Tab-separated table of C-alpha atoms in Angstrom:
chain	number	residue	atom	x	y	z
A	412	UNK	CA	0.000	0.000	0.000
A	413	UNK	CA	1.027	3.499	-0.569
A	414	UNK	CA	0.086	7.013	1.136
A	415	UNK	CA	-1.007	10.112	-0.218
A	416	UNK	CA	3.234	10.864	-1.307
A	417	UNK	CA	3.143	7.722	-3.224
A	418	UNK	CA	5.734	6.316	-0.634
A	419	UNK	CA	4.974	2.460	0.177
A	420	UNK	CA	4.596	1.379	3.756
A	421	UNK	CA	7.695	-0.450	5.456
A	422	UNK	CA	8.042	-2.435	8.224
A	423	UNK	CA	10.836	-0.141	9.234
A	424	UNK	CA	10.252	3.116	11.626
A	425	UNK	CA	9.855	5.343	9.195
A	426	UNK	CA	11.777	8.705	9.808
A	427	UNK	CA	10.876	11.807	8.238
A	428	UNK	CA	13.404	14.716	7.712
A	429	UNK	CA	12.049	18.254	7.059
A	430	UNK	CA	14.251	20.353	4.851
A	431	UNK	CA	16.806	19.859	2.805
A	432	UNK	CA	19.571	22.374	3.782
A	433	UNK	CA	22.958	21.359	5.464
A	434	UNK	CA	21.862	19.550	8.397
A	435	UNK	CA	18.989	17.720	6.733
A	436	UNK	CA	20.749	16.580	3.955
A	437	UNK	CA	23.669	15.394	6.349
A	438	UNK	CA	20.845	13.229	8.130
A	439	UNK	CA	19.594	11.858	4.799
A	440	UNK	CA	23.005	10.336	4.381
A	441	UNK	CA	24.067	9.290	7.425
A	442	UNK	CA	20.936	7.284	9.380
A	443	UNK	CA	20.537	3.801	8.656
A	444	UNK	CA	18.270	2.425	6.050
A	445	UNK	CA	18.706	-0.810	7.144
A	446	UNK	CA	17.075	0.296	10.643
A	447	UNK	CA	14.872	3.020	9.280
A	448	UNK	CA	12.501	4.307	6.080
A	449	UNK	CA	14.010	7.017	5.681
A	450	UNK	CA	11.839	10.203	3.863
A	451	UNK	CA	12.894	13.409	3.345
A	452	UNK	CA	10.949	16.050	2.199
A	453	UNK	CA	12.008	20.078	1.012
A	454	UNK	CA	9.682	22.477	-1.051
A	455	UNK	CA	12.664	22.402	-3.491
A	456	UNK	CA	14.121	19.765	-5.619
A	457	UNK	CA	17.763	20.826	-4.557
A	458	UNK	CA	20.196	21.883	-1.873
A	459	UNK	CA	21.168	25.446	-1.851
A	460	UNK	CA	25.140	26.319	-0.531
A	461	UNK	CA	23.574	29.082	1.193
A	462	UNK	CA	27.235	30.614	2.344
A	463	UNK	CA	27.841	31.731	-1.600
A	464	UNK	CA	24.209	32.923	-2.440
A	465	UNK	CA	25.814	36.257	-2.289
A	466	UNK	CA	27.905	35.726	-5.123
A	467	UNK	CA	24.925	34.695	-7.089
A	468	UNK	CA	23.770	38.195	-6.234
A	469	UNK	CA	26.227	39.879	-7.314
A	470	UNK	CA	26.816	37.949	-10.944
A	471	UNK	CA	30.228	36.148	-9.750
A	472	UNK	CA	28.407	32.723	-9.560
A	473	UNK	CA	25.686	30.942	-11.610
A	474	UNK	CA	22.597	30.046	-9.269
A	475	UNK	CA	23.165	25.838	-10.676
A	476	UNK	CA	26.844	25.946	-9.421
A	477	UNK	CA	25.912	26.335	-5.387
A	478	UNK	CA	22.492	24.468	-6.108
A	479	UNK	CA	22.688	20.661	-6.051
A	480	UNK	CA	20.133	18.572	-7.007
A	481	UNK	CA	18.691	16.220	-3.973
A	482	UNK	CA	17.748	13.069	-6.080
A	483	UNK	CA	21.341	13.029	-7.115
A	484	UNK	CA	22.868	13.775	-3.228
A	485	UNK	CA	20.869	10.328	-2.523
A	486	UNK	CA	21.051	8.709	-5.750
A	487	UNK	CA	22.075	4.939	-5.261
A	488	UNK	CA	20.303	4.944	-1.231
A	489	UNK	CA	16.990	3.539	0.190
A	490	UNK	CA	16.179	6.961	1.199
A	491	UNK	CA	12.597	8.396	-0.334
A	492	UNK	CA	12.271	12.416	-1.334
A	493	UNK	CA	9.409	13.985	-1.972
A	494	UNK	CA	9.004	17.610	-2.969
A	495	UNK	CA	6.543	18.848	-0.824
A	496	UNK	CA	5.900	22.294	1.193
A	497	UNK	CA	5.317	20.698	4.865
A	498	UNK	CA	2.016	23.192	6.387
A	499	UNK	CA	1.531	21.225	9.868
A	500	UNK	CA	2.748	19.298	12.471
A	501	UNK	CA	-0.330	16.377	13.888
A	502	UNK	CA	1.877	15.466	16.993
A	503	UNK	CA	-1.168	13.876	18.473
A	504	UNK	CA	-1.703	11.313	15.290
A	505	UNK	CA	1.942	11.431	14.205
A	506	UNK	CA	1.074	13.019	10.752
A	507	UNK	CA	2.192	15.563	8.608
A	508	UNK	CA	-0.132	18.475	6.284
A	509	UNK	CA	2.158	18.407	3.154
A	510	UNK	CA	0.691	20.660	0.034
A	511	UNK	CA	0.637	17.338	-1.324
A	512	UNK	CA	-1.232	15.195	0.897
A	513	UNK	CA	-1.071	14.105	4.493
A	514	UNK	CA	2.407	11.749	5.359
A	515	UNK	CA	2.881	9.769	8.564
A	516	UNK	CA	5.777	9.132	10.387
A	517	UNK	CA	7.341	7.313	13.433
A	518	UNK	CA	10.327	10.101	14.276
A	519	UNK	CA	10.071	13.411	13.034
A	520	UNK	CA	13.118	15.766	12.330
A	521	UNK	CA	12.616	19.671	11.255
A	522	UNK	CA	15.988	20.612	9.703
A	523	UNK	CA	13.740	23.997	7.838
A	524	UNK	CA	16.485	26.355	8.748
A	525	UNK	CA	15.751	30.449	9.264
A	526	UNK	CA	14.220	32.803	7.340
A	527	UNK	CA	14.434	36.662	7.768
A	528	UNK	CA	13.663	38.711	10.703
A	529	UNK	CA	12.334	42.309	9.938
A	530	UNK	CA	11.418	42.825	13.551
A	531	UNK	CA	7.434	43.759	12.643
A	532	UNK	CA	8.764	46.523	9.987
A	533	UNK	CA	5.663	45.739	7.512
A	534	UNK	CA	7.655	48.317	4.835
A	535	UNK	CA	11.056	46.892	5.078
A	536	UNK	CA	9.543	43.141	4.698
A	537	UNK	CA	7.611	44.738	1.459
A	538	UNK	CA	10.614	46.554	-0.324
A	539	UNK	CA	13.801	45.039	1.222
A	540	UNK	CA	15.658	42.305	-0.726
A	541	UNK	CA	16.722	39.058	1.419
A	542	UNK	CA	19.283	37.292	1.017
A	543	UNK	CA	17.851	33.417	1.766
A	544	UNK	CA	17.163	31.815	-1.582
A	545	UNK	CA	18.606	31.880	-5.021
A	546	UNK	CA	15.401	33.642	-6.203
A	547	UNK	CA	15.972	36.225	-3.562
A	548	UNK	CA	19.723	36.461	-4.904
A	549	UNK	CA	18.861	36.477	-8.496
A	550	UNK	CA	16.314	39.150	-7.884
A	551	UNK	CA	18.848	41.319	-5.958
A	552	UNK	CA	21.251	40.651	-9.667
A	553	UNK	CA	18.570	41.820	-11.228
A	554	UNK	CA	17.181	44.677	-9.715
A	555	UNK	CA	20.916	45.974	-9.533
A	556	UNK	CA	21.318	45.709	-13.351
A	557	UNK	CA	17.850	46.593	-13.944
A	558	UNK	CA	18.843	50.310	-11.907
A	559	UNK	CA	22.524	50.872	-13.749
A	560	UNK	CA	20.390	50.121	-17.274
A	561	UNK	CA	17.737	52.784	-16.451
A	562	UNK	CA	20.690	55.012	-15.669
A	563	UNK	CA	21.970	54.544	-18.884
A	564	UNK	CA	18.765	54.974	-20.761
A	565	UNK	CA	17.725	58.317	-18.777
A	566	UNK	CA	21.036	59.624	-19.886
A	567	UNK	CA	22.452	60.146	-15.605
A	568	UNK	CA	25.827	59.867	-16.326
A	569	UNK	CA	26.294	61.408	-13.119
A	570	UNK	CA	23.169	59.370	-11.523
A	571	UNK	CA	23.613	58.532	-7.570
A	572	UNK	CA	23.299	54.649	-7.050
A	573	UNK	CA	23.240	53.979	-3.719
A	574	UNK	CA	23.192	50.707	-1.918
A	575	UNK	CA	22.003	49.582	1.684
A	576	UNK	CA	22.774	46.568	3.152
A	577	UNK	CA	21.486	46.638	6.584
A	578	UNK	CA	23.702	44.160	8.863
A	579	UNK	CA	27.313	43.778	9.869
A	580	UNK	CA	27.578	40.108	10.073
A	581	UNK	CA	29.695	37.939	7.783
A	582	UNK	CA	26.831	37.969	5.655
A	583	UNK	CA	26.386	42.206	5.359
A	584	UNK	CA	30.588	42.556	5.591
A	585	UNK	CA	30.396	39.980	2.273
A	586	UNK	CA	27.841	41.671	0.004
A	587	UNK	CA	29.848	44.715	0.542
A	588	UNK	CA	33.019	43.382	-0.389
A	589	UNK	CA	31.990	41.744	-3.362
A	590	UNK	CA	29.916	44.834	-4.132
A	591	UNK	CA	33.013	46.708	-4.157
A	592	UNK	CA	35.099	45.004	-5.907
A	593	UNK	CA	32.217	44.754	-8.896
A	594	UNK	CA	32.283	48.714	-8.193
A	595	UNK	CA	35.855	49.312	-8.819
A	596	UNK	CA	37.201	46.304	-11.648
A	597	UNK	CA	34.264	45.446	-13.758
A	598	UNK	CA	31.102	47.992	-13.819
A	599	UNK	CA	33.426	51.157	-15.529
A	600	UNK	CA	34.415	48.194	-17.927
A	601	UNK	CA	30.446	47.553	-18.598
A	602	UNK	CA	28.856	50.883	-17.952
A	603	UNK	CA	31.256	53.356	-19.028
A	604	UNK	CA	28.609	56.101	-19.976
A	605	UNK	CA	28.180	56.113	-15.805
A	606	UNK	CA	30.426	57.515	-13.496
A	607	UNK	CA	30.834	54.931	-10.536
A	608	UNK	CA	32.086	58.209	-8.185
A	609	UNK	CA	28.594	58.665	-7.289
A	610	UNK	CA	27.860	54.747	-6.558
A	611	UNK	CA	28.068	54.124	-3.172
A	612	UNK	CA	27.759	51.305	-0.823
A	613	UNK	CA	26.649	51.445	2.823
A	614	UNK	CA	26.622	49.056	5.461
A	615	UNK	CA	23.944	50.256	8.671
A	616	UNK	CA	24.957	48.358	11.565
A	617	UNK	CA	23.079	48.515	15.121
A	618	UNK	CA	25.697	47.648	17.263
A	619	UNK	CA	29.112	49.755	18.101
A	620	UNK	CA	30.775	46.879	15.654
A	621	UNK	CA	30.426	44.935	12.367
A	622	UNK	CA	31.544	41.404	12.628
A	623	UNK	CA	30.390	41.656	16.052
A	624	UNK	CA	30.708	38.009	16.496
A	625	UNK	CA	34.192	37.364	15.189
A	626	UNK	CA	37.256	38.495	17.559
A	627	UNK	CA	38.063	42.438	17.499
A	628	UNK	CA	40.977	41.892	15.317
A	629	UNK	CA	38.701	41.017	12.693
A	630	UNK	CA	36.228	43.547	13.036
A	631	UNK	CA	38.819	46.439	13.245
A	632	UNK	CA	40.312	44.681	10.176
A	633	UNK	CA	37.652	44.271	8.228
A	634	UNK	CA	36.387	47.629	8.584
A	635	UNK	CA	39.664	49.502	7.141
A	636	UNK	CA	39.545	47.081	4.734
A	637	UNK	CA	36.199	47.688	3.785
A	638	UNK	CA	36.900	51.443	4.021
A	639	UNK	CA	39.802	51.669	1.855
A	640	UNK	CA	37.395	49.825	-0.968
A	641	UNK	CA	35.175	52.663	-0.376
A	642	UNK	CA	32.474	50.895	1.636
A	643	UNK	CA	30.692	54.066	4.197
A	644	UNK	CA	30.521	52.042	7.499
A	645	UNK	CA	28.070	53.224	9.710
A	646	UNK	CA	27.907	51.406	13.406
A	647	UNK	CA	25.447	52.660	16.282
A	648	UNK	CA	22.633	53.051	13.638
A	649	UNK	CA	19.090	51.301	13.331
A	650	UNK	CA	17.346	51.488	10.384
A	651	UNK	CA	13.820	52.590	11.098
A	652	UNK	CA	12.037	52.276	7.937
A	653	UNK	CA	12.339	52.345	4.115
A	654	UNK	CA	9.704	53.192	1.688
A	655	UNK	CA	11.582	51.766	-1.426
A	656	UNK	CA	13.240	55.224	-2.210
A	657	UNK	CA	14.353	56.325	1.186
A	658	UNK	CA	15.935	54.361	4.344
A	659	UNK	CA	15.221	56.054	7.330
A	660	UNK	CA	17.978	55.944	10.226
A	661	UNK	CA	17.368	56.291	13.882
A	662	UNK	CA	19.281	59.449	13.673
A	663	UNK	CA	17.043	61.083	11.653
A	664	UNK	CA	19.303	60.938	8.684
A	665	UNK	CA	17.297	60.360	5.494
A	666	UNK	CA	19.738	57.615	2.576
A	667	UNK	CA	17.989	57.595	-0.635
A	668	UNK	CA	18.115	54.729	-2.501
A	669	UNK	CA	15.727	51.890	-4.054
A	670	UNK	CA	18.165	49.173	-3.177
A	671	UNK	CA	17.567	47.848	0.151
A	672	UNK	CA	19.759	44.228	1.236
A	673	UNK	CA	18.579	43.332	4.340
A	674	UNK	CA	20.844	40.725	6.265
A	675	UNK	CA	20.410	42.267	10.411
A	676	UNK	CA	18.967	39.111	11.288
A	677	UNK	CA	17.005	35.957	11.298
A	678	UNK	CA	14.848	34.110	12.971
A	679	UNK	CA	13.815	30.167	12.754
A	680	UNK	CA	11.705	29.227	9.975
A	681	UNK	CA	9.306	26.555	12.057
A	682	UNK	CA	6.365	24.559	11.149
A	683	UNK	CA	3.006	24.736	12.662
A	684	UNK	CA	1.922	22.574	14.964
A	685	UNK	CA	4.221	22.517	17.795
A	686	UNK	CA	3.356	23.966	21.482
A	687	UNK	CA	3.822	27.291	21.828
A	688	UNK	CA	5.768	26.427	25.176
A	689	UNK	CA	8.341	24.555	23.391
A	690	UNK	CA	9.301	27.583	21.009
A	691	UNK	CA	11.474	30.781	21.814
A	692	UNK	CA	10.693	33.768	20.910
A	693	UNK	CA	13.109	33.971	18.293
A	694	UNK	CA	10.801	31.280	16.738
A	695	UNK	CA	13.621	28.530	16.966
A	696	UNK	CA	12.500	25.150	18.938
A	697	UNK	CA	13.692	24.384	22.481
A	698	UNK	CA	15.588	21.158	22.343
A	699	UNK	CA	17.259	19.210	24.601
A	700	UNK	CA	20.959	18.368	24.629
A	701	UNK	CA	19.970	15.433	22.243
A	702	UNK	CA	18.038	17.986	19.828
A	703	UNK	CA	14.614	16.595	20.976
A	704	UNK	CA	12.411	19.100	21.459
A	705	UNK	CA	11.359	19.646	24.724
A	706	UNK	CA	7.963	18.062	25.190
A	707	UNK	CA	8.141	15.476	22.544
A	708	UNK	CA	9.380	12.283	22.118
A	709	UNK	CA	9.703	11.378	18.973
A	710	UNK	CA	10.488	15.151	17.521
A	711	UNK	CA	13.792	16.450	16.884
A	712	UNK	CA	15.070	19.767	15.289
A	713	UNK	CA	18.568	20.164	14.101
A	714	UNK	CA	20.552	23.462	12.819
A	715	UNK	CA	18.853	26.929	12.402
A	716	UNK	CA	15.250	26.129	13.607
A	717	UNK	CA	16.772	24.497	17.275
A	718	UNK	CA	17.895	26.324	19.957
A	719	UNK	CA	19.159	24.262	22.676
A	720	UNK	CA	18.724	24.724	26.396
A	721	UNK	CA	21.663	24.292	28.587
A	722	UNK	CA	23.795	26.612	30.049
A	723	UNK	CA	26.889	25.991	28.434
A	724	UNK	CA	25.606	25.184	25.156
A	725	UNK	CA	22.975	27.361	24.256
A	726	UNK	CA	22.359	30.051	21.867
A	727	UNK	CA	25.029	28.379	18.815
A	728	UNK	CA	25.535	30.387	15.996
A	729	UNK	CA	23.231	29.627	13.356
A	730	UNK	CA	25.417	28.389	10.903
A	731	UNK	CA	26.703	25.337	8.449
A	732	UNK	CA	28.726	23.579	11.065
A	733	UNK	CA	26.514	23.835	13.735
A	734	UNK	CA	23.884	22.402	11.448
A	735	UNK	CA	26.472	19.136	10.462
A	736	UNK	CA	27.500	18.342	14.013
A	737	UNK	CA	24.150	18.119	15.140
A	738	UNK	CA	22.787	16.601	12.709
A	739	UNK	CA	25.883	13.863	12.474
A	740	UNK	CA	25.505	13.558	16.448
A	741	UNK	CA	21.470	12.912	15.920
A	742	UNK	CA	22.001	10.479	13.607
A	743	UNK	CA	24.459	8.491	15.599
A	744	UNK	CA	22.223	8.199	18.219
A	745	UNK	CA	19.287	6.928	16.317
A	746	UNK	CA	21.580	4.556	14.655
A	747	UNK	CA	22.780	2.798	17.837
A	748	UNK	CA	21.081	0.383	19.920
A	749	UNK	CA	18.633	1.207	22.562
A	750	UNK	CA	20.858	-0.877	24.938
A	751	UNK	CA	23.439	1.724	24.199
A	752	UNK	CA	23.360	5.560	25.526
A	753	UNK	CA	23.422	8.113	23.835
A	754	UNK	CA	25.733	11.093	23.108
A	755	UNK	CA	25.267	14.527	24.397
A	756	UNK	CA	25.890	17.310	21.729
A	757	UNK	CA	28.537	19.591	22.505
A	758	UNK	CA	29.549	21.830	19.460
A	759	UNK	CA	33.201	21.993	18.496
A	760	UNK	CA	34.095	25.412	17.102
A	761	UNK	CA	37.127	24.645	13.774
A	762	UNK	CA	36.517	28.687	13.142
A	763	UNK	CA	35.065	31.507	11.844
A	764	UNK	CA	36.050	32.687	8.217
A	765	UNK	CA	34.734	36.277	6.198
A	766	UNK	CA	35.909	37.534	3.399
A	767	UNK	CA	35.587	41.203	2.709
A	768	UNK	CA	37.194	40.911	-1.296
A	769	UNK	CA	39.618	39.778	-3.501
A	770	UNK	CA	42.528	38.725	-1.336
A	771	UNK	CA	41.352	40.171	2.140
A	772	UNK	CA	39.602	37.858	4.565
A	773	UNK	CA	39.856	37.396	7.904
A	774	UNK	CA	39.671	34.004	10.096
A	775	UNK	CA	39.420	33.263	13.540
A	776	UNK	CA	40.715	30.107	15.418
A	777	UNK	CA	40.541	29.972	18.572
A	778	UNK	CA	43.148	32.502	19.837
A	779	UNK	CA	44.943	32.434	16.625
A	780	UNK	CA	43.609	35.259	14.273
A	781	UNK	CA	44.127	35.619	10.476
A	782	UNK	CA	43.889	38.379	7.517
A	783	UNK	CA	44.838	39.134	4.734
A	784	UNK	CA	45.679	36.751	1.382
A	785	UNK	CA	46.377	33.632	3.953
A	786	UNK	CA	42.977	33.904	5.206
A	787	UNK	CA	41.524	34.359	1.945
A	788	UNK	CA	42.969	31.397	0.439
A	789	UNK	CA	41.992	29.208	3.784
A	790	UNK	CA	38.227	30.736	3.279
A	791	UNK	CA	38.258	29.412	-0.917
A	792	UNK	CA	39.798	26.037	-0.046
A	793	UNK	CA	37.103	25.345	3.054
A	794	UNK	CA	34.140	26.826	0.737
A	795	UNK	CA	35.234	24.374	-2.209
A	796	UNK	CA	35.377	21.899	-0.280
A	797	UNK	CA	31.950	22.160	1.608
A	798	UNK	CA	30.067	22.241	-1.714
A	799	UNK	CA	28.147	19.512	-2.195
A	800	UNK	CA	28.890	17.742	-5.702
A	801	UNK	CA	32.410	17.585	-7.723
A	802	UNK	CA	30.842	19.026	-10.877
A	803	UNK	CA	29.622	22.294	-8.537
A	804	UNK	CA	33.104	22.394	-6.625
A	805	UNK	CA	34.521	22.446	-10.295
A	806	UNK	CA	32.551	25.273	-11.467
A	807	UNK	CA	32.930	27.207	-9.046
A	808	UNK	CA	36.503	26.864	-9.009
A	809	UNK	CA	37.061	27.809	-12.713
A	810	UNK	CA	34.861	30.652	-12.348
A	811	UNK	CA	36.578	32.542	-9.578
A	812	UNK	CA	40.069	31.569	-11.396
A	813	UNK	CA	39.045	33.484	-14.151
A	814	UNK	CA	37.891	36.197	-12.452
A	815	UNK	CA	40.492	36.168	-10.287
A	816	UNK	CA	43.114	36.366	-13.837
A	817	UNK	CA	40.677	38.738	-15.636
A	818	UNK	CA	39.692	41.058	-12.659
A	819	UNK	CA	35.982	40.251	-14.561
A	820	UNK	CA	32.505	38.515	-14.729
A	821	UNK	CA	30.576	37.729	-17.222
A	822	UNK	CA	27.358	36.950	-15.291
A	823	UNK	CA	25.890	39.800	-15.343
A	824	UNK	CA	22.412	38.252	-16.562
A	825	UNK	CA	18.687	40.149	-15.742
A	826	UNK	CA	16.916	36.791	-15.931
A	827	UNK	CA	14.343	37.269	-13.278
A	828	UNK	CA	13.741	41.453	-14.603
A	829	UNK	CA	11.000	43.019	-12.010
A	830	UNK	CA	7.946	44.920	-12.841
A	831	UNK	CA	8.833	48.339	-11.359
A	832	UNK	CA	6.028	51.167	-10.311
A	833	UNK	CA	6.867	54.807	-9.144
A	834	UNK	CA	5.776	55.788	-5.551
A	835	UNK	CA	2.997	58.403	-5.582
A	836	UNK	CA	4.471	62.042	-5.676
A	837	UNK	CA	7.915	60.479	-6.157
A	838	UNK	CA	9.295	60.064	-9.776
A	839	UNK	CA	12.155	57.765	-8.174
A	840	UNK	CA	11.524	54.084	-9.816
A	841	UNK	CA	11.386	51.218	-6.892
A	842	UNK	CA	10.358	48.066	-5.988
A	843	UNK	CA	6.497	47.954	-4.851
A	844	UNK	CA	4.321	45.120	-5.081
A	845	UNK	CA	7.399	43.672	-7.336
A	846	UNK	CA	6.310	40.213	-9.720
A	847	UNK	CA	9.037	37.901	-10.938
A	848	UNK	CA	8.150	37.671	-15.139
């Protein structure tokens, strides 16, 4: 017999994974399918390298050479997938709402990472670009070309292009870099009816820092780094609204532009269903030290979407490795025997690595702290080597090689162009109400 997915019924437990990002896909592969059915399920047919998505932004990288397809990641295994938007948790019947039918299951993991947090700003979730999915980061590539073509049309040489990206993690401190660097070698090139003088890139960051979460060496680096590429750093400052032409500071100070990148902060990206007692605020699940959520016993969540609760482990850094060690430690316990106990997770920190350009990153390991080209060559070697799939690591190595040699890109593609509208009583063209064509 089958269920509504078209998966057959097993003898097996039957183990369903929820998302197919880092730590879900590392769960895929490692629990046993001699012990368990193993199904996992994603909205998306592939596995998105999230850490690069910026590069995809800014035409560096192709959106297929981070994206790997997830029938090929499990090609050869047991292991069902199913392309399926998950819409509720039953814990009570031990079934899941999928968009295409209801699925049930014996354990349940949620591995559906973060999504972005706009802190209740209704007008900076409606005109800010996010940086969380290759549509978001093709539509950022395109809007950007979309604005420097209109320039060139209207006949601005001397137009003002200005770019926001609110945030000063690794995230913010790498959009600017590579924004700068596409700034200074290879728009002049392009554009050269535009003068680039009066294109200007600022990072907004809330706290007195950017790369607040790396060691001080590497936020004081980074920022005269940054500086000397002609990035305008400003630290202490919220943004308190944009209206797709202007962004708004909590100093009172007014930044027009109609390109908005919004990377200050996320939140988890949970499915309905679970107690509202067993998730924070921050809409991440309480688990346990065993990523079981507290008040469940048969649901887990791994990576982005868990937060665990213990005093010396608690509030990890929502990122890939976090995501791979708990997933790996998850899976090892459900793979053992119940006679067995089972492993605590404790997360081991291997670093922290930015890059703020060509040639200038910075790296952080333990008390040992790195810049410069060394960095930036340790940060290309551990990013090839994460990506899932030889042909991807390949592409992506040949591209940056070349544009490393030429100082150029040639992916400069509007392949997602946005319908654009003027705001009443402004003539300023933005992004309201924006449709993909």
């Amino acid at each position: 017999m089958r269920d509504d997915l078209g998966i057959r019924k097993s003898s097996k437990q039957r183990i369903v994974i929820v998302g197919g990002g880092f730590a879900g896909l590392k769960l895929a592969k490692k629990l046993s399918k001699k012990k368990y059915q193993v199904v996992l399920l994603d909205r998306n047919n592939y596995h998105t390298f999230q850490p690069l998505l910026y590069q995809v932004a800014m035409g560096e990288l192709e959106p297929d050479s981070i994206a790997y397809p997830l029938r090929k990641s499990i090609h050869g295994s047991s292991l069902v997938f199913r392309m399926a938007d998950v819409l509720r948790i039953n814990p009570e019947d031990q079934t899941l709402n999928t968009s295409q039918g209801k699925l049930k299951f014996d354990q349940l993991i949620i591995a559906s990472g973060s999504k972005a947090n706009y802190f209740g700003n209704d007008n900076i979730a409606k005109y800010a670009f996010s940086l969380k999915s290759i549509p978001g980061a093709l539509d950022i590539r395109s809007w950007i070309f979309q604005s420097l073509e209109s320039a060139v049309l209207e006949n601005k040489a001397e137009a003002s292009i200005n770019i926001v990206i609110v945030g000063g993690g690794p995230t913010g401190v790498e959009i600017a870099g590579a924004l700068s660097d596409l700034k200074n070698h290879v728009l002049p090139k392009d554009y050269q009816e535009l003068s680039f003088s009066r294109f200007k890139i600022y990072i907004i960051e809330g706290s007195k820092k950017i790369l607040n979460a790396m060691s001080n060496e590497a936020s004081v680096h980074s920022r005269r780094y940054l500086e000397k590429m002609g990035v305008e750093i400003k630290t202490g400052h919220l943004v308190k609204d944009f209206d797709g032409a202007r962004v708004l500071l909590s100093t009172g100070e007014m930044i027009p532009t109609n390109i908005l990148i919004w990377s200050a902060g996320v939140t988890g990206n949970p499915v309905e269903g679970i107690a509202e007692s067993s998730v924070h605020r921050n809409m991440r699940y309480k688990v346990d030290r065993y990523n079981r959520i507290l008040g469940y016993e048969n649901i887990y969540a791994v990576g982005d979407v868990a937060s665990m609760e213990d005093p010396f482990e608690k509030n990890h850094p929502m990122l890939a490795p976090v995501a791979i060690q708990q997933a790996t430690n998850l899976a090892r316990n459900l793979n053992i025997r119940s006679a067995k106990p089972w492993k605590k997770f404790r997360y081991s920190n291997k670093g922290v690595l930015a890059t703020v350009g060509r040639n200038k990153a910075l790296a952080d390991f333990g008390a040992l702290h790195l810049r410069g080209f060394f960095a930036w060559l340790i940060w290309v070697f551990v990013h090839l080597m994460t990506l899932v799939g030889f042909r991807n690591r390949l592409i992506v190595f040949i591209n940056w090689l070349i544009s490393y040699i030429s100082f150029d890109s040639a992916i400069h593609l509007i392949i997602r162009p946005l319908k654009i509208k003027p705001i009443e009583g402004n003539n300023t063209a933005v992004k309201k109400d924006y449709v993909s064509t």
